[in-house]
Coordinates of C-alpha atoms and ligand atoms in Angstrom, one line a residue:
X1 CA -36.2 -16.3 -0.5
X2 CA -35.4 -14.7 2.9
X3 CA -36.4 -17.0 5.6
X4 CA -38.1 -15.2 8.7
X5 CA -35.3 -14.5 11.9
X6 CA -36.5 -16.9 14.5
X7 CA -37.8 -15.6 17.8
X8 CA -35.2 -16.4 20.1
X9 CA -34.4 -14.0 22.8
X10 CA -30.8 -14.0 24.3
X11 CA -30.7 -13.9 28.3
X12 CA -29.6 -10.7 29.0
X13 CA -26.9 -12.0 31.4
X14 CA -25.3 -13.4 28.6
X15 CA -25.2 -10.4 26.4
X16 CA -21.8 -8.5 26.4
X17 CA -21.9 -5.0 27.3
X18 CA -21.5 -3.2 23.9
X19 CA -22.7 -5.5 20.9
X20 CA -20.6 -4.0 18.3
X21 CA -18.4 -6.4 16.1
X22 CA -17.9 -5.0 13.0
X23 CA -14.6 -5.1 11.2
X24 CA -15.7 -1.4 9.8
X25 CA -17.3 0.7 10.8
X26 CA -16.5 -0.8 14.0
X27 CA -17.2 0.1 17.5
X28 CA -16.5 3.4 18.8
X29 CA -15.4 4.0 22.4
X30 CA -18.0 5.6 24.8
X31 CA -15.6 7.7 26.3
X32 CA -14.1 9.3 23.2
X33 CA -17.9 10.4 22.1
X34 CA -18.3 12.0 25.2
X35 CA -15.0 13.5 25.0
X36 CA -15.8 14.7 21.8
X37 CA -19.1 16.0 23.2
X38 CA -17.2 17.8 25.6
X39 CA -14.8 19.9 23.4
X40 CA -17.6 20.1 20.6
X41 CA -18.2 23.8 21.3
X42 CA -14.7 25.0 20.8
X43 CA -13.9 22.3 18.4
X44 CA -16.4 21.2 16.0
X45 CA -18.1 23.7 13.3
X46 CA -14.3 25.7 13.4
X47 CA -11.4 26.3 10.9
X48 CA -9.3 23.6 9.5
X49 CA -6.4 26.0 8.9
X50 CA -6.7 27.7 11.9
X51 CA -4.9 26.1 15.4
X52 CA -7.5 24.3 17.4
X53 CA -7.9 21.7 14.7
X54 CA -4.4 21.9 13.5
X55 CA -3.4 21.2 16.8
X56 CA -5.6 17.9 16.6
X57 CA -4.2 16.6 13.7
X58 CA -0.8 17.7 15.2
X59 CA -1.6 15.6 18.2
X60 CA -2.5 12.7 15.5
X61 CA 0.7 12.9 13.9
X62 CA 2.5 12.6 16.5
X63 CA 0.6 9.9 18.1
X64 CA 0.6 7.6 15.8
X65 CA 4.6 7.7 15.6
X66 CA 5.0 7.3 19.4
X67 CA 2.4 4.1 18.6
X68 CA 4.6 2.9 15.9
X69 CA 8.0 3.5 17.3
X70 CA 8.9 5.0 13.8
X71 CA 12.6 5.3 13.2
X72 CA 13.9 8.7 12.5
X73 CA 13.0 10.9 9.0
X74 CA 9.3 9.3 8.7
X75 CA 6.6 11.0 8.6
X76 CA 2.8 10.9 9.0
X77 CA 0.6 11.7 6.2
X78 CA -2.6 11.9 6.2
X79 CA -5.6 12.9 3.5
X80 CA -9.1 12.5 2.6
X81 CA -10.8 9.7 1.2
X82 CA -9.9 6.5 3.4
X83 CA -7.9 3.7 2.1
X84 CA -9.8 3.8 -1.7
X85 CA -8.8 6.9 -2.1
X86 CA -5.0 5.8 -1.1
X87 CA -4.6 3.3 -3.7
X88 CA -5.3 5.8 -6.4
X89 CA -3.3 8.5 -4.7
X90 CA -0.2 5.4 -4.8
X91 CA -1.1 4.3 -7.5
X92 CA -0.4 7.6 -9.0
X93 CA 2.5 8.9 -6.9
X94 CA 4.3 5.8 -5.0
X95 CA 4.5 3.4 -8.2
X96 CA 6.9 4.7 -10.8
X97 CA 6.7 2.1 -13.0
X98 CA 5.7 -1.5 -11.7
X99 CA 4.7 -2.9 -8.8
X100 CA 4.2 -6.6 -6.9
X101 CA 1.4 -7.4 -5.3
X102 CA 0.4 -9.8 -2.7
X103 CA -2.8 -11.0 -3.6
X104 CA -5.0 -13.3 -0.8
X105 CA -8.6 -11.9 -0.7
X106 CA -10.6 -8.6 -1.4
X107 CA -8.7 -6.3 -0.1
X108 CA -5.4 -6.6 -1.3
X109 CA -6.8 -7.5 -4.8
X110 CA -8.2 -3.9 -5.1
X111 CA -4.7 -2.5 -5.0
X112 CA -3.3 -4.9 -7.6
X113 CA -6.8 -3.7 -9.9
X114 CA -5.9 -0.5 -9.3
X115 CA -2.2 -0.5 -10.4
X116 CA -3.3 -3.3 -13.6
X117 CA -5.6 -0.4 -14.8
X118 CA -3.3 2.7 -14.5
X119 CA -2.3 3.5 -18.1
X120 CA 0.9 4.8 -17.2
X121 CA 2.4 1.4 -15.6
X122 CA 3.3 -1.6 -16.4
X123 CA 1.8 -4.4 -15.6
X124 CA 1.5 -6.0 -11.9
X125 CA 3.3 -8.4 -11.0
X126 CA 0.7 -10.5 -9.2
X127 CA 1.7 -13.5 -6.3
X128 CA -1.6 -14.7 -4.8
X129 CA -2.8 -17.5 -2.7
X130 CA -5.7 -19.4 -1.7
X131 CA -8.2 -17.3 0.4
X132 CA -7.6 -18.7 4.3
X133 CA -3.8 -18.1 3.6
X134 CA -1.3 -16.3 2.5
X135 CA 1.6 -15.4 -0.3
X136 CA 5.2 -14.6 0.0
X137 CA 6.7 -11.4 -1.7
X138 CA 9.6 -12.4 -3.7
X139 CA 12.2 -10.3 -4.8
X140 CA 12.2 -9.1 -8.3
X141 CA 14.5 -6.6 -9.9
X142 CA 11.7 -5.7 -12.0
X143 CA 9.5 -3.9 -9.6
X144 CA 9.9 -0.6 -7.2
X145 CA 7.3 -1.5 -4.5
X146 CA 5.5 -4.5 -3.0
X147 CA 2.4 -4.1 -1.7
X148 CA 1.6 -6.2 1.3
X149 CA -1.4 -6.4 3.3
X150 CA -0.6 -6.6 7.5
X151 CA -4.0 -8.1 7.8
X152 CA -6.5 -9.1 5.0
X153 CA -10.0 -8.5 6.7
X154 CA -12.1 -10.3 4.3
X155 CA -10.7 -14.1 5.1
X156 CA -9.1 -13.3 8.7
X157 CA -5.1 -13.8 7.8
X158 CA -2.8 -11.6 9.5
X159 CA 0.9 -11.6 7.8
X160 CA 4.1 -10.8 9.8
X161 CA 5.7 -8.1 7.9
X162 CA 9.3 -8.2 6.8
X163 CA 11.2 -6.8 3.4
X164 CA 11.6 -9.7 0.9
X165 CA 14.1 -11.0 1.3
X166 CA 16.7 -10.1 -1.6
X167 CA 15.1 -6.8 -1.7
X168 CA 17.1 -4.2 -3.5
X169 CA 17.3 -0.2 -1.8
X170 CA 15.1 2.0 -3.0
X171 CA 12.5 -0.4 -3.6
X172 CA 9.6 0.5 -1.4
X173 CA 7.2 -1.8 0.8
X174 CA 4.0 -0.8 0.9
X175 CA 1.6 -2.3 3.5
X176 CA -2.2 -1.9 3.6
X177 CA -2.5 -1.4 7.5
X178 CA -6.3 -0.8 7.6
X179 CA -7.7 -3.4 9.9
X180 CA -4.4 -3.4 11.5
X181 CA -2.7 -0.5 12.5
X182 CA -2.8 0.0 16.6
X183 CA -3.4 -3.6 16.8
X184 CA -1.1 -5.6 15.3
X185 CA 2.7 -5.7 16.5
X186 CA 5.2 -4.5 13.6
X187 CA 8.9 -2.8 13.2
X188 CA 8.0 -0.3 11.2
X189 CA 11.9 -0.7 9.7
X190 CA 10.4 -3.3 7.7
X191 CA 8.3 -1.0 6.1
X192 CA 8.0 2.3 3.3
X193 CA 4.2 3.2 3.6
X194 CA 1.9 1.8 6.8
X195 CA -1.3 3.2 5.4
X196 CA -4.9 3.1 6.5
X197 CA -8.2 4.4 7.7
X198 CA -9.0 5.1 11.2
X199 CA -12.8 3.0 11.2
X200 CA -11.3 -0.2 12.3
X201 CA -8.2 -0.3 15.2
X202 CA -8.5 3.6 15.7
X203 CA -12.5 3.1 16.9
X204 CA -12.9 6.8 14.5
X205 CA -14.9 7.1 11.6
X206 CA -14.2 6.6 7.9
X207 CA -13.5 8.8 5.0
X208 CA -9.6 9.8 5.7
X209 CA -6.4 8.5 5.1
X210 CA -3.0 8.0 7.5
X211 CA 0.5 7.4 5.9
X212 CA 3.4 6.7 8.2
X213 CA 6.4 7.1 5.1
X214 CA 9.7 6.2 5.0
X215 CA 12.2 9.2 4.1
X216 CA 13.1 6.6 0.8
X217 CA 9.0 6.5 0.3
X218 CA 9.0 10.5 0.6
X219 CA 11.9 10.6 -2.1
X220 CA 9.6 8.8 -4.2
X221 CA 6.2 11.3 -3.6
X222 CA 9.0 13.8 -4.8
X223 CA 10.6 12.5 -7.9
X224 CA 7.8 11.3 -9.3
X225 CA 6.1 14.5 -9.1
X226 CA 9.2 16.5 -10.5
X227 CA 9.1 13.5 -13.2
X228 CA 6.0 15.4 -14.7
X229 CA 3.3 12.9 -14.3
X230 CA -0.2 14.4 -14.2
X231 CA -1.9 13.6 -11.3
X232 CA -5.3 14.5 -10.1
X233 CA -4.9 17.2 -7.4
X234 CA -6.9 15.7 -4.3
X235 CA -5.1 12.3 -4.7
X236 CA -1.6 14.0 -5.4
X237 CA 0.6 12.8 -2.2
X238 CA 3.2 15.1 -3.3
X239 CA 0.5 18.0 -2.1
X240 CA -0.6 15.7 0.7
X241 CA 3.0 15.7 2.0
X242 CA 3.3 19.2 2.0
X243 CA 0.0 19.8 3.9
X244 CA 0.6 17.3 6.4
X245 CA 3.7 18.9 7.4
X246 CA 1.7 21.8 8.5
X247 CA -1.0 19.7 10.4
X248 CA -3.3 20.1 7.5
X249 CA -5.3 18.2 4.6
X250 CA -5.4 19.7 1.2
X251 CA -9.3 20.2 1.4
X252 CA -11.9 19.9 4.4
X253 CA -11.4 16.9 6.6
X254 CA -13.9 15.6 8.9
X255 CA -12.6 17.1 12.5
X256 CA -15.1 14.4 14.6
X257 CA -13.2 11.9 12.5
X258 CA -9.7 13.2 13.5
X259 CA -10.8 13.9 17.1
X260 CA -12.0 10.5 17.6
X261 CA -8.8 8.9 16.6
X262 CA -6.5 11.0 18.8
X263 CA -8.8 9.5 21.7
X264 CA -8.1 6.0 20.8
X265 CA -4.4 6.3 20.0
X266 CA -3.5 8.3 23.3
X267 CA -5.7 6.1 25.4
X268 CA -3.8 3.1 23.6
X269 CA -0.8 5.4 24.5
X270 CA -1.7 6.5 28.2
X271 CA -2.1 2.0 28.5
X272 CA 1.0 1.2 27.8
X273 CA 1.1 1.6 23.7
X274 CA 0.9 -0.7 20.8
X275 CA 2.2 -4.0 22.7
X276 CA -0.5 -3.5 25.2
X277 CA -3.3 -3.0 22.3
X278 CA -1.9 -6.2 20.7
X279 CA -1.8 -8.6 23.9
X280 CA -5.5 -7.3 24.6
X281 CA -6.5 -8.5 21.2
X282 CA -4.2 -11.4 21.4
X283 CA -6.9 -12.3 24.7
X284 CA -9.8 -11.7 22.7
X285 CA -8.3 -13.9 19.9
X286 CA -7.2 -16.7 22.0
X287 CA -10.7 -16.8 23.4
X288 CA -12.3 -17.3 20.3
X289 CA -10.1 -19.3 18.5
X290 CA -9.8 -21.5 21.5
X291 CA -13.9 -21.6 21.7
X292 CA -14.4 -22.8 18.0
X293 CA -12.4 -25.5 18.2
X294 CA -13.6 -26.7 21.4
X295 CA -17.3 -26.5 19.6
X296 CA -18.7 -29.4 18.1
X297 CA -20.4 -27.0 15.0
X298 CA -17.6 -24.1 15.0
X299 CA -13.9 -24.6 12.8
X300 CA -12.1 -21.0 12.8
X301 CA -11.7 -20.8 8.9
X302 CA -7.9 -20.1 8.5
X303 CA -6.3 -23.7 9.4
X304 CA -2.8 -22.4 10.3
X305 CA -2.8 -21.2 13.7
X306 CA 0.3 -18.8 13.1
X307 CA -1.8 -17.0 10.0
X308 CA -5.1 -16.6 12.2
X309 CA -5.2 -12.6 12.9
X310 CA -5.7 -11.6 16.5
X311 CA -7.9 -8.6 15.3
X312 CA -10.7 -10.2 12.8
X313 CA -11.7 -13.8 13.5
X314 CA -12.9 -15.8 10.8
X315 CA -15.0 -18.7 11.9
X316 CA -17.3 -21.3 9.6
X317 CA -20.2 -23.3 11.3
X318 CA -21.5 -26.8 10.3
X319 CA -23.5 -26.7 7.6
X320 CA -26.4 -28.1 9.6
X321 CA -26.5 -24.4 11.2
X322 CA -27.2 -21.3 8.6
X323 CA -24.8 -18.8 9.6
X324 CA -26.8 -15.8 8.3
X325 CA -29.8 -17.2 10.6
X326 CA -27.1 -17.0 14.1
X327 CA -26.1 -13.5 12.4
X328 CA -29.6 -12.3 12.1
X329 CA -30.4 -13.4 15.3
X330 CA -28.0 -12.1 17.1
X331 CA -28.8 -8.6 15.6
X332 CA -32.4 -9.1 16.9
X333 CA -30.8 -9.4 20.3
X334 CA -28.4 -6.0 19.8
X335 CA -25.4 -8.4 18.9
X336 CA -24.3 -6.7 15.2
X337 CA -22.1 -7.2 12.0
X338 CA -20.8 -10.9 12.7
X339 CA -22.0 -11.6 9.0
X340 CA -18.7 -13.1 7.1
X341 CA -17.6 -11.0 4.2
X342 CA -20.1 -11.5 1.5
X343 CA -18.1 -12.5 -1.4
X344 CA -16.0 -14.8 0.4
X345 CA -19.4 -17.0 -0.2
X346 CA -19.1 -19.4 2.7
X347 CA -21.6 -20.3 5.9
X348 CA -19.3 -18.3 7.9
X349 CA -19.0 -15.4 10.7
X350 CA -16.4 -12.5 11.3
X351 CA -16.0 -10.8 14.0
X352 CA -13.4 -7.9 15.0
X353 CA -11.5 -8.2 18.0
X354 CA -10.2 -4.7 17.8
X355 CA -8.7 -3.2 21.1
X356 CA -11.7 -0.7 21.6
X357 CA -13.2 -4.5 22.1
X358 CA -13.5 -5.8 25.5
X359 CA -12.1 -9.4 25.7
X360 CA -14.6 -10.0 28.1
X361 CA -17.5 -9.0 25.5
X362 CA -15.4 -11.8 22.9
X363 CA -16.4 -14.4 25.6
X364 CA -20.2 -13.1 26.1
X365 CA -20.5 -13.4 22.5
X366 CA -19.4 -16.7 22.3
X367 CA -22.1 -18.2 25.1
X368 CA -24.8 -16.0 23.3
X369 CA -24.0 -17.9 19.9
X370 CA -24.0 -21.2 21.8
X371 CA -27.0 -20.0 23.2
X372 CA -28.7 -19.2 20.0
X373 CA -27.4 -22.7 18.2
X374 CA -28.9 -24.5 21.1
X375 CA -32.5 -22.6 20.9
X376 CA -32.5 -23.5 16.8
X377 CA -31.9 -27.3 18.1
Ligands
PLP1 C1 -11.6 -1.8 5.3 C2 -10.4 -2.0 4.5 C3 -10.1 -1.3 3.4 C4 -11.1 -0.2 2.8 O1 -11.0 0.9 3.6 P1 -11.9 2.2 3.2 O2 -11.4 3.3 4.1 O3 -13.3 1.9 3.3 O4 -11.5 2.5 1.8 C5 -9.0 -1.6 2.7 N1 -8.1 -2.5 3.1 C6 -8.4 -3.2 4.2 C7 -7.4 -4.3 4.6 C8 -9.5 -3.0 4.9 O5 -9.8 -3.7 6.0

């Protein structure tokens, strides 16, 4: 069935300098590797309980809520397991007995799946929408947290994030900030729980989770832990909370992991923080966007401008042109991971525009795809 990856080689003027755009993994800086290659010595290979490393995760902690402006009394929290590994941990200590969720593609239906299967809760209360847009949260008296997704990377829809309106104290919103977080402007006011993994925004590695909690979120951890549920120790945030206040993770994290996201939020940091991260991606999304509708076999897939995210660009071709043929051959040529998100089952491409991204590799890519549609004729 596989058809052979044509020949075609792209000019190497019109190659961008780094060819990585993969929503996750996703490219990793150059100079954070090297950092890391610098400090490997002293860092790498040593204690997680001892300072050098708590000092790292310290320096995490703290970065991430000088990127998120957080309002006093929240707090960074931060585990192993990446954002999976989240919704079972809030699944089991955020929800106390029903939740809402915002359902618009893979992603946030995972969260929904996990809550619908948890014996111990009711029911979901489910609002979804057409993939290529999104839902609403309403408010319901019937729930204690809505889960929202900032940016849903499997269809390209970014979400402004606000409290429903009608919203009742105490309940939480919970926001899946994966493909997000250090790109996408927010007021963190608006939200309980920003959670996510650092392989996407953060240019780090997978396998661990961040938190950024409200103080009504960390009331929660805590009464539904003195409520007596059981809950499976490496997903208990109630244990995660108390490690993290010590700069630690209940069991052995990956330090290259941590290192490499204190790299990319402090260089975010040392640029001028999260609103310059989000007007460089805004550049690299204008690019694009403004590319495939200038294109006569390019339509960016999400048709309302103000849902297209500025971080993962979603873009269908004609059907005249294969889009796994453009995506295999630009891997031939060092250009990787613009294949579109396989169960979303359309001739498509994605590509991440995270702010480790150069804008001006966005616009190489786009000549080397109008290259490569040319050359297939
Ligand atoms: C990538 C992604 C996930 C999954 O993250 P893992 O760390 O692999 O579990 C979840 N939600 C969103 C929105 C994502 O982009």
């Amino acid at each position: 069935m596989t058809t052979p990856t044509p020949d075609i080689a792209i000019p190497p003027d019109l190659l961008p300098v780094d060819g990585r755009f993969g929503c996750g993994p996703s490219k990793v800086r150059v100079e954070a590797v090297e950092a890391l290659a610098a400090d490997a010595g002293t860092y790498l290979g040593t204690s997680h309980r001892q300072g050098g490393v708590r000092f790292m995760v310290g320096r995490l902690r703290n970065g991430l809520n000088e990127l998120f402006s957080l309002p006093d009394g929240y707090e960074v929290l931060l585990g192993n397991g990446g954002t999976t590994a989240f919704w079972d941990a809030a699944t089991f200590g955020l929800i106390e007995r029903r939740s809402q969720h915002l359902t618009f593609g893979e992603f946030s239906s995972k969260f929904a799946q996990a809550a619908a299967a948890a014996p111990f809760l009711d029911d979901p209360e489910v609002v979804d929408s057409e993939p290529g847009t999104h839902p609403e949260a309403r408010a319901s008296t019937d729930v204690d947290l809505y889960a929202l997704t900032h940016n849903e990377t499997s269809t390209g829809v970014a979400m402004r994030l606000a409290r429903p309106v009608g919203a009742t104290e105490g309940q939480l919103v919970a926001v899946d900030a994966t493909s997000a977080a250090g790109g996408l402007r927010f007021d963190a006011s608006e939200t309980d729980v920003y959670y996510f993994a650092p392989q996407k925004c953060l240019a780090s590695d997978g396998g661990l989770w961040l938190a950024a909690c409200s103080p009504t979120a960390i009331e929660r951890i805590e009464s539904i832990k003195a409520g007596g549920r059981w809950i499976p120790a490496s997903i208990d945030l109630s244990i995660a909370l108390d490690n993290s206040r010590k700069d630690q993770t209940y069991n052995t994290p990956a330090l290259a992991t941590v290192f490499l996201a204190v790299q990319q939020v402090e260089w975010i940091l040392e640029n001028g923080g999260l609103e310059w991260a989000a007007a460089r991606c805004d550049r690299s999304a204008e690019t694009l966007y403004a590319w495939a509708e200038a294109s006569s076999f390019a339509t960016p897939f999400v048709v309302e401008p103000a849902d297209r995210s500025s971080v993962v660009a979603t873009i269908d071709l004609d059907e005249r042109i294969d889009a796994t043929v453009v995506s295999a051959v630009l891997r031939r040529n060092g250009v990787v991971d613009t294949e579109s998100y396989r169960k979303l089952g359309r001739n498509q491409m994605r590509f991440a525009m995270f702010p480790a991204i150069e804008p001006s590799d966005v616009a190489a890519l786009t000549r080397c795809i109008d290259h490569v549609v040319s050359a297939l004729g």
